[in-house]
Every structure is written in C-alpha cells, then in structure tokens.
XYZ file of C-alpha atoms in Angstrom:
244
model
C 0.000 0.000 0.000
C 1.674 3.061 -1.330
C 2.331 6.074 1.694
C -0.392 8.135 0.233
C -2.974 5.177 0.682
C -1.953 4.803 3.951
C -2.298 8.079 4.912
C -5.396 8.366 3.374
C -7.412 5.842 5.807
C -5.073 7.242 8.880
C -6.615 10.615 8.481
C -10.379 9.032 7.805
C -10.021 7.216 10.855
C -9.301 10.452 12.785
C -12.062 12.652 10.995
C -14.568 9.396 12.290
C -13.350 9.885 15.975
C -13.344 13.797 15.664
C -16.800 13.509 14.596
C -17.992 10.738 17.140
C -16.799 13.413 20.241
C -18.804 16.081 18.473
C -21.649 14.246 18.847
C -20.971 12.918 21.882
C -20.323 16.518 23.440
C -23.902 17.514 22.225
C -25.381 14.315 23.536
C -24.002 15.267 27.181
C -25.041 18.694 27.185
C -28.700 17.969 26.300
C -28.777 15.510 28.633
C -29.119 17.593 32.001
C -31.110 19.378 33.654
C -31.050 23.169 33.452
C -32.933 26.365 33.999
C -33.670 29.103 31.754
C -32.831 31.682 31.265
C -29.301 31.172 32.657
C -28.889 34.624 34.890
C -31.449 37.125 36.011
C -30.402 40.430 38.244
C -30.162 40.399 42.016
C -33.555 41.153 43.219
C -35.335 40.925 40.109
C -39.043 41.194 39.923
C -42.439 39.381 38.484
C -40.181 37.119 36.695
C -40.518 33.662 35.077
C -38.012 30.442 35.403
C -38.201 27.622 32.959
C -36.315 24.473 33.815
C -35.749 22.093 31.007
C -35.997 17.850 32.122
C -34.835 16.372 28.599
C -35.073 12.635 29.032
C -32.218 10.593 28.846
C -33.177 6.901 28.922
C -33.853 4.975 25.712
C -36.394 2.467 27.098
C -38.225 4.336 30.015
C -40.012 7.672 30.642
C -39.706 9.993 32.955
C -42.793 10.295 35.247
C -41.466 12.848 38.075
C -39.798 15.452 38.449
C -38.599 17.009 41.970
C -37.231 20.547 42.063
C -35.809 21.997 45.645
C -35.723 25.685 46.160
C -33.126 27.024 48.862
C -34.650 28.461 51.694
C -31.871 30.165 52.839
C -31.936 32.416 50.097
C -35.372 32.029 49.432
C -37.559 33.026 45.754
C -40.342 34.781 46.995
C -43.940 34.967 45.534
C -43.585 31.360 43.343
C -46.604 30.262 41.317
C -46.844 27.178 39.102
C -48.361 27.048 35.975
C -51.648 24.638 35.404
C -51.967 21.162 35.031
C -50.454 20.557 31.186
C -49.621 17.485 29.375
C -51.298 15.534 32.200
C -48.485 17.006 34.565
C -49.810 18.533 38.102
C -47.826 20.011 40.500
C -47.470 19.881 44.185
C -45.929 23.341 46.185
C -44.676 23.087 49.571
C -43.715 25.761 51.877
C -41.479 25.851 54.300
C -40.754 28.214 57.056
C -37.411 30.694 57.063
C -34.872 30.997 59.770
C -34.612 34.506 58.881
C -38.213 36.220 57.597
C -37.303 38.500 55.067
C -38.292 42.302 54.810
C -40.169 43.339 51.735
C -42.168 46.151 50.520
C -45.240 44.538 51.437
C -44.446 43.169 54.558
C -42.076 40.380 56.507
C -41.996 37.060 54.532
C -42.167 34.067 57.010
C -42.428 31.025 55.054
C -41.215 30.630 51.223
C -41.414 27.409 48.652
C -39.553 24.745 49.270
C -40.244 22.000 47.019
C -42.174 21.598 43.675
C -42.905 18.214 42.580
C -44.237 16.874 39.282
C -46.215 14.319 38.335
C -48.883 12.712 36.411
C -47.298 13.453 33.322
C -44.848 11.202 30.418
C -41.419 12.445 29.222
C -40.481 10.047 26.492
C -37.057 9.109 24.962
C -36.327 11.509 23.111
C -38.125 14.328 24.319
C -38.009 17.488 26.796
C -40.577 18.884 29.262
C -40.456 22.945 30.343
C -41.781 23.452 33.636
C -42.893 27.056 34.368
C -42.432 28.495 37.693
C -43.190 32.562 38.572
C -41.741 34.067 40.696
C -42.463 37.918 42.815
C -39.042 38.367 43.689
C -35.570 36.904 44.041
C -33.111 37.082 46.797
C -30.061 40.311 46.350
C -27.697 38.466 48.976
C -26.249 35.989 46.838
C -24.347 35.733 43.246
C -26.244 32.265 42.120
C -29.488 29.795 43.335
C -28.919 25.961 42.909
C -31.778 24.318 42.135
C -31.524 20.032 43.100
C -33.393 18.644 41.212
C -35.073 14.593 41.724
C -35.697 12.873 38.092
C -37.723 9.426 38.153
C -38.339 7.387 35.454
C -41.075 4.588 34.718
C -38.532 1.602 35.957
C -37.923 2.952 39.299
C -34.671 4.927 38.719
C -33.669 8.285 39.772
C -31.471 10.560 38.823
C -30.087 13.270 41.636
C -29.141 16.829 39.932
C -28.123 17.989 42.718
C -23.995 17.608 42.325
C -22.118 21.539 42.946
C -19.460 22.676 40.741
C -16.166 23.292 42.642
C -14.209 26.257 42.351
C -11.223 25.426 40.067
C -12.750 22.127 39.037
C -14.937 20.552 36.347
C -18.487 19.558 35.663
C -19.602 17.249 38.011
C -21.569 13.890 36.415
C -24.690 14.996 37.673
C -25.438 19.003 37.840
C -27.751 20.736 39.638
C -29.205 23.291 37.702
C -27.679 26.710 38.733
C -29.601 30.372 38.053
C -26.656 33.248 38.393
C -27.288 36.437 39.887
C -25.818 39.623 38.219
C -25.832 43.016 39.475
C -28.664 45.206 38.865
C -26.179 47.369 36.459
C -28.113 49.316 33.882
C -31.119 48.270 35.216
C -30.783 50.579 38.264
C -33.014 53.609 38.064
C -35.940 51.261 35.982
C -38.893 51.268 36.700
C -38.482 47.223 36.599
C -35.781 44.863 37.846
C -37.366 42.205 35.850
C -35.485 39.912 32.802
C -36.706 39.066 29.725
C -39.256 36.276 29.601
C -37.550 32.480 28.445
C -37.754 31.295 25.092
C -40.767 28.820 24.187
C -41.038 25.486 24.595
C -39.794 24.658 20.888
C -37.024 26.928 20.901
C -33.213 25.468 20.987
C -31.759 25.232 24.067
C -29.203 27.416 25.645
C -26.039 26.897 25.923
C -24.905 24.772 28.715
C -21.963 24.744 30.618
C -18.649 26.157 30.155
C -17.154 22.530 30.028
C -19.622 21.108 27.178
C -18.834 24.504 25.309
C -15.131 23.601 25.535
C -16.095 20.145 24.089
C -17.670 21.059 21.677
C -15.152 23.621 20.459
C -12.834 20.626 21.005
C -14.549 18.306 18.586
C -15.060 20.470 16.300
C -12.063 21.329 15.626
C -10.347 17.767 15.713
C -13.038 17.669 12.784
C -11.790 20.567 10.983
C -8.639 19.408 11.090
C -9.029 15.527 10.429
C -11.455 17.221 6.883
C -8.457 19.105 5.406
C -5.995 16.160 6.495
C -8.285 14.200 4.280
C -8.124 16.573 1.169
C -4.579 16.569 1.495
C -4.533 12.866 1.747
C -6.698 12.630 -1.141
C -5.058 15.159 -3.269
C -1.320 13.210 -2.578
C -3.342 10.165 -3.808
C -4.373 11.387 -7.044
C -1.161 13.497 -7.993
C 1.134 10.014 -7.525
C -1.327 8.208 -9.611
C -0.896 10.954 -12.391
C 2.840 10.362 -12.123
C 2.634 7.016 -12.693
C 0.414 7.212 -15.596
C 2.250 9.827 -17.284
C-alpha cells in the first residue's frame, strides 16, 4: 500500500473519531437538567423560570420530576403554571430561619419543594416546567436548584452535584440560576429579565465545560477534513505520475 494510501485511511479514521466526540459533546449537554434563562439580576421582579428535564433513557419515561428551592436564600412569591400534558404540581412551603423584609411586609415562610407528576417524558423528548416568581433574593451571586428525576422503571437521577471552584463539571449538575448586578437596570422602573424562550425553541447553551467540548470536537473535525483533502489530493497526484 503506497504512503499516500496509507495516509489516506489514517486521516479518515481520525475525521470518524473527531466527529464521534462532536456528537458525543452535544449528547451530554442535552442531557441535564437546566434552567432558563441562565442569569437574572439580584432582586429581580415578576419574573418567570423555565427548567428544562430532557429525558435521557432509551427504554423508560420519565414520570417525576422534583425541584428543591433554597430556603436560605429564598424566591419569593412562586406560582406554578396549570396542570399541562397531564403534569400537576405539588408546592410546599417551608418556614425561614430569617423572615425577610419586603415592601409589602415580613416574609415568614417561602417554597420549598415543587414536585411533578402525572405526566410522560419520552425518549427523546423534553418537558419545560414554568415556575413565577415575585421576587428573588439580592444576597447571593447564584441559586442551585436540586433537582429529583424518576423514570417509569424505578430509577432516579439526583441533579443535585455543585461545581467546585477550580474544578470541572460534576456527572450529575444541579441546575444553577446566576445572579448579576442590577447594572443598567438601576433607576428602571423594573428589575425584571426578559421572559424564556418557548417550549420549541433550541436550548441554551450549557456549561462552560460542554462549550469547551464542543469547540474541542469540532475542531479535531476541521482538522481531520483538510488532512483528508490533502490525503486525497497526494493520492491522485502520484497516480498521475505514474500514468504519465
């Protein structure tokens, strides 16, 4: 096999596996859990969160879906949208350490705990889960959101793994809402963000990791592509000196 040949089916073997991790890097970012949209301001108001449950299993649906607001930061004023696709959910309140001071009066108990049910997620597919809120906390830079998915066979799936400073994405995230200062919005008459996009519009990007992937695969594929034209065009000029 002449050294043109061979280099030929080296660099198709590389543009396969560059293209495999592209697809694999997409397959892992779709596959958790995350909220929408990805920051709102400190103390924003009359605002809507959207978390995304895309189901991951091939041969079993998800049937619930468990999200756990933090209390010690707690999002004030949450209301759930009604019952859709079959899915109903159940709110639970919990009482705060610290009440917190508003406008309207001291806040004593906040959600908790929204769970899901009733509803199918097949393979495949995503579900958007709406959830209000009146007002979110101003003492913190992020909310973590854990989040309990259960499929038709019994399983569960914890979201509810941190990212550590200096570290990578752990297996299992827990969906994570940052908190920006107010910025330009100071002076408004609103602290509010824009509404989320719809339930058919593409996901947002996820993590800085799964970016990096991405980036990564792609360009492995780039490069393995133009190491095949070169390949191919090495091929075809030492045939031509042969024949000629």
């Amino acid at each position: 096999m002449s050294t043109a040949r061979t280099a030929l089916r080296r660099v198709g073997v590389v543009t396969a596996l560059a293209a495999a991790g592209v697809l694999t890097a997409a397959g892992i970012a779709s596959a958790h859990v995350t909220v929408h949209p990805e920051s709102y301001a400190k103390g924003a108001t009359d605002g809507v969160l959207t978390f995304r449950v895309p189901n991951e299993e091939d041969t079993a649906s998800t049937t619930k879906v468990q999200i756990f607001l933090p209390t010690d930061h707690p999002v004030l004023g949450v209301l759930v949208s009604p019952p859709q696709n079959g899915w109903t959910a159940k709110v639970t309140n919990t009482k705060l350490k610290t009440p917190v001071k508003t406008d309207d009066g001291t806040i004593t108990d906040a959600v908790s705990e929204i769970t899901w049910t009733g509803g199918k997620i097949g393979a495949g597919q995503y579900q958007d889960f709406n959830v209000a809120f009146g007002q979110l906390p101003d003492s913190t830079d992020q909310l973590t959101f854990k989040t309990l998915q259960t499929y038709s066979d019994g399983k569960t799936v914890r979201w509810i793994e941190e990212a550590q400073s200096g570290g990578g994405e752990p297996e299992n995230p827990a969906p994570v809402l940052k908190l920006t200062a107010k910025g330009a919005q100071e002076g408004s008459t609103s602290t509010s963000s824009p509404a989320p996009k719809s339930a058919d519009s593409s996901t947002s990007s996820a993590a800085d990791s799964d970016s990096t992937a991405r980036g990564l695969g792609v360009a492995g594929l780039v490069v393995g592509v133009l190491g095949l034209a070169a390949a191919a065009f090495a091929l075809i000029r030492g045939r031509s000196g042969k024949t000629s």
